Coordinates of C-alpha atoms in Angstrom, one line a residue:
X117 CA -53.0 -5.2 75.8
X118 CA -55.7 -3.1 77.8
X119 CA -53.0 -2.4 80.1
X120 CA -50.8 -1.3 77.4
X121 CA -53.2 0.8 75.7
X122 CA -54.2 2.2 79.4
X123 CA -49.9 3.0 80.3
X124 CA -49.7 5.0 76.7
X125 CA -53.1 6.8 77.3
X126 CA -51.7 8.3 80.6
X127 CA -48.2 8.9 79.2
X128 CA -49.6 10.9 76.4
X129 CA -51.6 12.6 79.0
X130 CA -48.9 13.7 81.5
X131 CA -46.6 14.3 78.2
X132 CA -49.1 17.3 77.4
X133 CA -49.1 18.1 80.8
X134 CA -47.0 21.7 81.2
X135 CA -46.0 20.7 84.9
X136 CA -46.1 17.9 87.2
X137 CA -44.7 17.9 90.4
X138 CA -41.6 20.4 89.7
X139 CA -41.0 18.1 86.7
X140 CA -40.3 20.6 83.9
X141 CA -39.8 18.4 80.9
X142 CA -41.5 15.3 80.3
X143 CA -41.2 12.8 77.4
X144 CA -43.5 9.9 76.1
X145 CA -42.6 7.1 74.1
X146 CA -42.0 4.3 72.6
X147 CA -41.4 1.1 70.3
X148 CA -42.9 -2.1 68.6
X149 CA -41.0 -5.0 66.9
X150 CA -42.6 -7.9 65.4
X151 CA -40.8 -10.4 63.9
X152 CA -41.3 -13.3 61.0
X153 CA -39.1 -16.9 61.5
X154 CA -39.1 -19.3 59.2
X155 CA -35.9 -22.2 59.7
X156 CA -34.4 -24.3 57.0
X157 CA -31.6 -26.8 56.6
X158 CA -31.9 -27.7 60.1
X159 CA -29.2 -31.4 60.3
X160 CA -27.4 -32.9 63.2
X161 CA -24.8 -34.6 62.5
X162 CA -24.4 -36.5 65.4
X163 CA -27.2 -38.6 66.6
X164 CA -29.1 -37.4 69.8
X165 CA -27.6 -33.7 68.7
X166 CA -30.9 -32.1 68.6
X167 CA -32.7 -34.2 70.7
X168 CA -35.8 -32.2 72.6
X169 CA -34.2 -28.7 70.6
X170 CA -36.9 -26.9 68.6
X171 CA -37.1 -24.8 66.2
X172 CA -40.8 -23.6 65.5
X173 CA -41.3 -21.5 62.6
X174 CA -43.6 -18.2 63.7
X175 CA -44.3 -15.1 64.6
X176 CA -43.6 -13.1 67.5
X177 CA -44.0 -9.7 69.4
X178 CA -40.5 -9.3 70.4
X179 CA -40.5 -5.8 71.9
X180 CA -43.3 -3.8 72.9
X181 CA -42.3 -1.4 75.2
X182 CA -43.3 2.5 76.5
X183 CA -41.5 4.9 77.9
X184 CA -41.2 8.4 80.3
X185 CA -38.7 10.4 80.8
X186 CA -38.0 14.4 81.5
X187 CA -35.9 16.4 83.8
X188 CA -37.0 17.3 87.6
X189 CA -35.8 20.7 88.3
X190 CA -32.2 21.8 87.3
X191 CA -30.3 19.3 87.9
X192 CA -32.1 15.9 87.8
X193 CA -33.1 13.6 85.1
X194 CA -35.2 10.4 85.1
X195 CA -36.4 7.4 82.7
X196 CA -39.3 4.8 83.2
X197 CA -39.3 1.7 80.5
X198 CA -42.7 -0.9 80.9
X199 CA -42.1 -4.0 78.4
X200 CA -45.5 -5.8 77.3
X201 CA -44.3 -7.6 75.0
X202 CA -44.1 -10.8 77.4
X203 CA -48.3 -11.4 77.2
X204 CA -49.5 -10.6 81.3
X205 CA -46.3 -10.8 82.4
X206 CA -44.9 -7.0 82.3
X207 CA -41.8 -6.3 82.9
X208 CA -39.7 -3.3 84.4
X209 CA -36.3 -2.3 82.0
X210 CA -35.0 0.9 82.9
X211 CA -36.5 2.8 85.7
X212 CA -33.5 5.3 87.6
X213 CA -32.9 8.9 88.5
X214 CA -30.0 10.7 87.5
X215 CA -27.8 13.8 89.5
X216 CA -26.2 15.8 87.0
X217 CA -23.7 18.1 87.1
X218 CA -21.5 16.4 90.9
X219 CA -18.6 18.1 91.3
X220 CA -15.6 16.1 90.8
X221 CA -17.9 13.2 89.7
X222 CA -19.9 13.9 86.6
X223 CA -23.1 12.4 87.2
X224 CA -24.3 9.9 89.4
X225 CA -27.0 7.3 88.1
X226 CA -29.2 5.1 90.3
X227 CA -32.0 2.7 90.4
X228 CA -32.2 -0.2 87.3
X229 CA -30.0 0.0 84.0
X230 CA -28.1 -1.9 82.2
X231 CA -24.8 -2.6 83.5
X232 CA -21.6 -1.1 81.5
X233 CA -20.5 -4.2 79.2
X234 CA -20.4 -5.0 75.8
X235 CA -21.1 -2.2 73.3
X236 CA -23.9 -4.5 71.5
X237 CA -25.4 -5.0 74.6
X238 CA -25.7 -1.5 75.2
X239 CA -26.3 0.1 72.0
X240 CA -30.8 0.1 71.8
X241 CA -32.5 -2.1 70.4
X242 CA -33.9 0.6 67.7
X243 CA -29.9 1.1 66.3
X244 CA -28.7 -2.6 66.3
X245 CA -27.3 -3.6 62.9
X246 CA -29.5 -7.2 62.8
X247 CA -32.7 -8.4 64.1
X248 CA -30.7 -9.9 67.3
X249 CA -27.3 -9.0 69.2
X250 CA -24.2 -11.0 68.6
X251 CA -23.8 -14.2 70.7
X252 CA -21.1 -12.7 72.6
X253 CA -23.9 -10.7 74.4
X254 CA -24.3 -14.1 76.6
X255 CA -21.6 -12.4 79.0
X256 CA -23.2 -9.3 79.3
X257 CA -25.5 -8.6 83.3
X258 CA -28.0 -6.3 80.8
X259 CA -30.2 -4.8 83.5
X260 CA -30.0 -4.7 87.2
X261 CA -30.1 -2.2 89.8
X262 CA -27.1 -0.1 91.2
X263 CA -25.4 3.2 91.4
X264 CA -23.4 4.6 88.9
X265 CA -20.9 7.2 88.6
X266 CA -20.5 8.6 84.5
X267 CA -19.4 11.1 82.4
X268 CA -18.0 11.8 79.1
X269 CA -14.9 14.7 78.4
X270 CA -13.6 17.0 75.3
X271 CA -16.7 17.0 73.9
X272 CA -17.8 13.2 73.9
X273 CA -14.2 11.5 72.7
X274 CA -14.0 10.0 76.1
X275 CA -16.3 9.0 78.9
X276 CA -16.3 6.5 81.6
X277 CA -18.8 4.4 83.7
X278 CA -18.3 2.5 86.8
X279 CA -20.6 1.3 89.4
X280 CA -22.0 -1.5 92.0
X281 CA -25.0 -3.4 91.4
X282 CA -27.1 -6.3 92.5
X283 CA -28.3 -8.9 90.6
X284 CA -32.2 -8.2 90.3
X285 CA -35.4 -9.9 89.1
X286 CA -37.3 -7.6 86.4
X287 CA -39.3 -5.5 88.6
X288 CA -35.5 -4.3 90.3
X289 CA -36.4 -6.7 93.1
X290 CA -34.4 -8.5 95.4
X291 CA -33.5 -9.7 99.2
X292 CA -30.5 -10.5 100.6
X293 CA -27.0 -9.0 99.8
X294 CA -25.6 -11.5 97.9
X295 CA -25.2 -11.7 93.8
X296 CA -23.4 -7.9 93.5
X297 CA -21.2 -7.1 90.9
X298 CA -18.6 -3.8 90.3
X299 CA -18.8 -2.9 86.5
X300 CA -16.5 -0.3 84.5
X301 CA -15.9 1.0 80.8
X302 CA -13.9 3.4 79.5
X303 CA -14.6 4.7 75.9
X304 CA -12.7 6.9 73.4
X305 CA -12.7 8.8 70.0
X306 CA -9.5 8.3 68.6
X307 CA -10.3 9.7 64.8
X308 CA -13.1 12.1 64.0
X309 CA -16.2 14.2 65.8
X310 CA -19.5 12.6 67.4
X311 CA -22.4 12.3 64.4
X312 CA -19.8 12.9 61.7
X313 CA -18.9 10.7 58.8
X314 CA -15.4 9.1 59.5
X315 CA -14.6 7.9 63.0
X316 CA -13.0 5.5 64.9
X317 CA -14.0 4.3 68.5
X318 CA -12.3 2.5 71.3
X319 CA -13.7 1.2 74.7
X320 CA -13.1 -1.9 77.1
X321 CA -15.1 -2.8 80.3
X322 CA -14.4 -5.2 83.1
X323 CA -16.9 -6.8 85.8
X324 CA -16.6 -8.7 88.6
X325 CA -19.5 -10.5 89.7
X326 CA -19.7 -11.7 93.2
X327 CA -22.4 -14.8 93.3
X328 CA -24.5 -15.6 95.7
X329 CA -25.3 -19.4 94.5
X330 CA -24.9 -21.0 91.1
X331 CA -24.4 -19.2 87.6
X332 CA -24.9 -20.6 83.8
X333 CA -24.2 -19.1 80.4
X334 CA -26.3 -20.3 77.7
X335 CA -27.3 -19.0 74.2
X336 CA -29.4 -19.4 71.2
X337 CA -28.4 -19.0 67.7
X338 CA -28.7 -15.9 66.8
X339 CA -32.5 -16.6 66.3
X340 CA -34.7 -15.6 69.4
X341 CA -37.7 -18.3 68.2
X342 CA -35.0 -20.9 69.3
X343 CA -34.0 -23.0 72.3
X344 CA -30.7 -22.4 73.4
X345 CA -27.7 -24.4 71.4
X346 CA -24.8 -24.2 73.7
X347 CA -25.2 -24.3 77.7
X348 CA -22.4 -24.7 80.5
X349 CA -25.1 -26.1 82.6
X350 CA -25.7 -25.3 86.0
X351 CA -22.2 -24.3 87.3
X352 CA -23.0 -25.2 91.5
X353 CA -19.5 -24.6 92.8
X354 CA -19.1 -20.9 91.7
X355 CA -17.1 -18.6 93.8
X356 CA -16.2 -15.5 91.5
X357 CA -16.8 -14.1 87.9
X358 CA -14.9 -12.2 86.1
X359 CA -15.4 -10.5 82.7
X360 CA -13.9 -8.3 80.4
X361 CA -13.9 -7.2 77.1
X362 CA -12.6 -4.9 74.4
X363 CA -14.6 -3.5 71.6
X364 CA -14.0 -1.3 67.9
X365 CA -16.1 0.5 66.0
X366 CA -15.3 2.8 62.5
X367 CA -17.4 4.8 60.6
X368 CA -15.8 5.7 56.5
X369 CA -18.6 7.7 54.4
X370 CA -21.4 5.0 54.2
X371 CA -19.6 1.8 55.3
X372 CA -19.1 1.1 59.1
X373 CA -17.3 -1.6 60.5
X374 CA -17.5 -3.1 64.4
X375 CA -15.9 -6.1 66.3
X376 CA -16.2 -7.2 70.4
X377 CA -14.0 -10.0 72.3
X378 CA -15.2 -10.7 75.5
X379 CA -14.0 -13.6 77.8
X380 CA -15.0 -14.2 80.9
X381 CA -13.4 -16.4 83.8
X382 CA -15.3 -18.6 86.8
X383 CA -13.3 -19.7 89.6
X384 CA -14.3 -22.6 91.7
X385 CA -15.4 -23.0 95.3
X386 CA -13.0 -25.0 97.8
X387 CA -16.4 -27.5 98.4
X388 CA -15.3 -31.4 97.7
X389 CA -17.3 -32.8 94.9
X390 CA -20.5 -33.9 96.0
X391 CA -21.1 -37.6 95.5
X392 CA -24.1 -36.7 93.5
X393 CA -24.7 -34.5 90.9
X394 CA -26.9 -33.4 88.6
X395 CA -25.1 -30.4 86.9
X396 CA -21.9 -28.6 86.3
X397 CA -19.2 -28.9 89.1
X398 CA -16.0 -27.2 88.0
X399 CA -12.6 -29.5 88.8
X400 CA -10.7 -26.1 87.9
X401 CA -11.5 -22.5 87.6
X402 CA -12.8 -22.2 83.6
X403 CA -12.8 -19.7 80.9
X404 CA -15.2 -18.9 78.1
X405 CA -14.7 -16.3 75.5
X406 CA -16.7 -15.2 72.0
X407 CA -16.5 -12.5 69.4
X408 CA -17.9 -11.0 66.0
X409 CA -17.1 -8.8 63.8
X410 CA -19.6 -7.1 61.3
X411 CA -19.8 -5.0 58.7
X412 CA -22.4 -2.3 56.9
X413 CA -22.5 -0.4 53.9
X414 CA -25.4 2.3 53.1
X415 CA -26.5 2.2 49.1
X416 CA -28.0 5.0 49.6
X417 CA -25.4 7.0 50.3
X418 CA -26.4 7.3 54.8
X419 CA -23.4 6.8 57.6
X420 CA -24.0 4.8 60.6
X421 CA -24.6 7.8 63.5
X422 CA -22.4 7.8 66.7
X423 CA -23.7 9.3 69.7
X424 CA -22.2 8.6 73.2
X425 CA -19.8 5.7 73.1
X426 CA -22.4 3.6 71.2
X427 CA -24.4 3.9 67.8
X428 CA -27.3 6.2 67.2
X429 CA -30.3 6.6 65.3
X430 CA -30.0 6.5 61.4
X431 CA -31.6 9.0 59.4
X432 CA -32.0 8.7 55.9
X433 CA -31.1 11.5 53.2
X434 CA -34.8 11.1 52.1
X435 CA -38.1 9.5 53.6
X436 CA -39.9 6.9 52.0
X437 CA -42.9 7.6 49.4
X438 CA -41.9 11.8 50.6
X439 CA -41.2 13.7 47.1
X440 CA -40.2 10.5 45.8
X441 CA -37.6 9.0 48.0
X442 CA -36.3 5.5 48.8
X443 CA -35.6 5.5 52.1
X444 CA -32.2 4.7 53.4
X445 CA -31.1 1.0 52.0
X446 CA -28.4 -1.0 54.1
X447 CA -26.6 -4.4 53.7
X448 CA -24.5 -6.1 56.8
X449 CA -22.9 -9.0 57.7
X450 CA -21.9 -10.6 60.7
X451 CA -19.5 -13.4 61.9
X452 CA -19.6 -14.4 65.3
X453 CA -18.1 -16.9 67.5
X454 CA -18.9 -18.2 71.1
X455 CA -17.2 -21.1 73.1
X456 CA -18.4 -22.5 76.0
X457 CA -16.2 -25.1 76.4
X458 CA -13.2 -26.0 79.0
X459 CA -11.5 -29.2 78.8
X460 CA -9.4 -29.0 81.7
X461 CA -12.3 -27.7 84.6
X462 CA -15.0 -30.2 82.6
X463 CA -17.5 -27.9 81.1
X464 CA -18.9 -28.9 77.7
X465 CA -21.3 -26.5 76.9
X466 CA -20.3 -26.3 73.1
X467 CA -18.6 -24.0 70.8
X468 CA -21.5 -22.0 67.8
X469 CA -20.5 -20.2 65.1
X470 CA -23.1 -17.9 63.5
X471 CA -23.0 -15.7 59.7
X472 CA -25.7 -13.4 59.5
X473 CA -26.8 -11.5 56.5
X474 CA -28.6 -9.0 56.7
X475 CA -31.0 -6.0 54.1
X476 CA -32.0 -3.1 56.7
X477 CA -35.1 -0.7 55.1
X478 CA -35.3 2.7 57.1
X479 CA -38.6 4.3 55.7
X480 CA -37.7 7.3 58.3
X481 CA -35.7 7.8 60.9
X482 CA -38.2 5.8 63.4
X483 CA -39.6 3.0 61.2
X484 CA -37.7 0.5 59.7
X485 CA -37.9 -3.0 58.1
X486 CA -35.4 -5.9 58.6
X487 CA -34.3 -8.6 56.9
X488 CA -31.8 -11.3 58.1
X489 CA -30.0 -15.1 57.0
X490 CA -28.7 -16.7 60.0
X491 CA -26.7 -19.7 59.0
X492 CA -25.2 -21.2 63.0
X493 CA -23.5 -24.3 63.5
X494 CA -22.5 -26.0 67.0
X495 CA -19.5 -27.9 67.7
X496 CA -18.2 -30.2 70.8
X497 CA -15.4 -29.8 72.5
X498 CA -13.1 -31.4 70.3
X499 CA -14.6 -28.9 67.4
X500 CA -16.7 -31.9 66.1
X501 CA -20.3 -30.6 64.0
X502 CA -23.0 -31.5 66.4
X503 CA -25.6 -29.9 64.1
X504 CA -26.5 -27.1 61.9
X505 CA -29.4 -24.9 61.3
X506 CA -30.6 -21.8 59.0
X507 CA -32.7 -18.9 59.2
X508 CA -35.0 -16.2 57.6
X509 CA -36.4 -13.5 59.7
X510 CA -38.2 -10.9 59.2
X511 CA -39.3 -7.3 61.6
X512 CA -41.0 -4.8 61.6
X513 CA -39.9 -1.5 63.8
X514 CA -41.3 1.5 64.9
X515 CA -40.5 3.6 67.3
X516 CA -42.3 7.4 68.7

C-alpha cells in the first residue's frame, strides 16, 4: 500500500502542476471496490463434480487502481492506469498515446488498451450493471498492446475501431512476434441522442487471433471469489481463432435493456495426435458461443447514461443525505449463458448458466453500493446438472 499511497501523492502533485513538459492538461484519479461473498446451496449432482473446486466465503479488494491522463499540446492525448489491487504484484491496464484529429483517419491510438470486443467488456468497471461482467466476457482479449485506428461520425451515432495487437503480459511486455490478433467494431445509434432518455444501440466486432502456442477459455460463475466452473482445457493443436459478436442496448425513461452473443471458432493444426497427452487436442476445428441479456429499471426515476458506443456514468436526480435525498435506487437482472462444449472436435469444457439479481445504491455520481444473487448451474455435454451453486455479494465503489 505505501506504493499506492506514494503513486497518488505524486499524481495529486503533478495534477496541480500548471505545466509539465508541454503537457497542458493533466488529470488524477481514481477508483476502489471491495467486495463481500458469502455462498449458499452449493450441490453436485454428480459425484466427483466439485472435486478440488472452492468456494471460500470472504472479502476481497477487487479494484484498486489510479490514474493520469491530460492532453500534450494540440493534438495529443494520453492515459496511465496502475492496479494495486493484486497485493505486491502491480499491474499495468491502460497506458497509450492518442493522435487526434488524422486526416482521413480519425484518430490513431497506441500503446496498451483493451481490444474492441464485447460491449461488457468494454464498458468500465465504475458503469457495469452487476458486481461482475457477464460470462460471455470469457471471449473477450481485454487489454494488450497495439495500434488502433477510431473515430465516431454525426455526432456520436456511429464510430468504428480497428486495429493489430499483440498478445502482452500486464506490464505490455512481450518477445517474439507471434500471438497478434486484428480486432474491429462498428457501433450505431439507430433511435435517439447520446445522454438522452430513449435510445437504441447497435454494434458488432470481429477478431482474429493468430496464436503463437496453445489457447484455453475458462470461466467462473459470475462470482470472482471462485475457481473457474467450465474449462476447455489446454487446447495444444491451435492454429487460428476467430471471434465475433453482436451486441444491443435500449434506454426507455428509467428502464434499460442490453443483450451480447458472441461465438468464437478454433481451427486445428495439421499435427498427428501425439501418442501422449495431457490436455485438449482438437479432432476437428470447434466452436463455443455464450450470451445474456439483462435488464434495469431506476425507482427513482434516473436513465442509464450513454456515452460513446458504451454506458456512462449514472447520476442521480439527488445525492444521498444532500437536502434530504435518496440517492438513485436501481434493480437488474441478468441471464446468461456460456457453452464450452464440442462434441464432434472432443472438447468438454461444460455448458453454465447464471441469473443474477441485483439492488444498485448510487449515493452520488462516484460512490455507489452493490448488491447481487448469483444463482449458476453447470452442465455436461449432454446438458446433464454437474452441480449448482448460489451467491450474495456485496461492494463498495468509489471512484475520484
Amino acid at each position: 500500500m505505501r506504493a499506492l499511497a506514494l503513486m497518488v501523492a505524486g499524481a495529486v502533485l503533478f495534477s496541480a502542476m500548471p505545466a509539465v513538459a508541454g503537457v497542458e492538461e493533466l488529470t488524477a484519479g481514481g477508483r476502489f471496490m471491495w467486495d463481500v461473498t458469502v455462498w449458499s446451496g452449493v450441490e453436485q449432482e454428480q459425484d466427483g463434480a466439485w472435486d478440488g473446486v472452492e468456494f471460500p466465503n470472504g472479502t476481497e479488494t477487487r479494484r484498486a487502481r489510479v490514474f493520469l491522463k491530460g492532453k500534450a499540446y494540440e493534438n495529443l492525448r494520453f492515459k496511465v492506469v496502475y492496479d494495486f489491487s493484486g497485493g505486491d504484484e502491480i499491474s499495468l491496464k491502460d497506458a497509450y498515446l492518442d493522435i487526434v484529429g488524422v486526416p482521413g483517419v480519425g484518430n490513431v491510438r497506441v500503446g496498451q488498451f483493451l481490444e474492441p470486443f464485447c460491449f461488457n467488456e468494454l464498458t468500465s468497471s465504475k458503469y457495469i450493471s452487476f458486481i461482475e461482467r457477464a460470462s460471455v466476457n470469457v471471449f473477450a482479449p481485454s487489454r494488450n498492446a497495439g495500434l488502433m485506428l477510431h473515430d465516431s461520425f454525426a455526432e456520436g451515432k456511429l464510430s468504428y475501431q480497428a486495429g493489430l495487437f499483440l498478445d502482452t503480459g500486464n506490464m505490455a511486455d512481450k518477445s517474439g512476434d507471434e500471438d497478434y490478433s486484428f480486432a474491429g467494431r462498428v457501433t450505431s445509434l439507430v433511435m435517439g441522442e447520446e445522454k438522452s432518455d430513449t435510445l437504441i444501440h447497435l454494434g458488432g466486432a470481429l477478431n482474429y487471433f493468430v496464436p503463437g502456442g496453445d489457447v484455453r477459455f475458462r470461466q467462473r460463475p459470475e462470482v470472482h471469489l471462485s475457481d473457474r466452473l467450465v474449462d476447455t482445457g489446454v487446447i495444444m493443436n491451435a492454429d487460428g481463432v476467430f471471434r465475433y459478436g453482436v451486441e444491443l442496448a435500449a434506454v426507455f425513461g428509467p428502464l434499460y435493456l442490453a443483450g451480447e452473443y458472441a461465438a468464437t471458432s478454433v481451427s486445428k493444426t495439421d499435427e498427428d495426435v501425439p501418442v501422449a497427452r495431457a490436455d485438449t487436442w482438437l479432432s476437428e476445428d470447434s466452436s463455443f458461443s455464450g450470451f445474456y441479456a439483462e435488464a434495469g429499471y431506476f425507482l427513482t426515476g434516473e436513465h442509464r447514461s450513454y456515452k460513446g458506443g458504451l454506458w456512462d456514468r449514472t447520476k442521480p436526480m439527488s445525492n444521498f443525505l444532500d437536502g434530504g435525498g435518496l440517492g438513485a435506487w436501481e434493480v437488474a437482472a441478468r441471464y446468461s449463458s456460456l457453452d464450452l462444449n464440442d462434441d464432434n472436435a472432443d472438447v468438454f469444457g461444460g455448458k453454465m448458466d447464471n441469473v443474477t439479481l441485483g439492488l444498485n445504491w448510487y449515493l452520488h455520481s462516484n460512490a455507489r453500493l452493490m448488491f447481487n444473487y448469483v444463482m449458476s448451474s453447470v452442465k455436461d455435454s449432454i446438458d446433464d446438472e454437474l452441480g449448482s451453486a448460489n451467491a450474495f455479494t456485496m461492494r463498495t465503489q468509489i471512484d475520484f
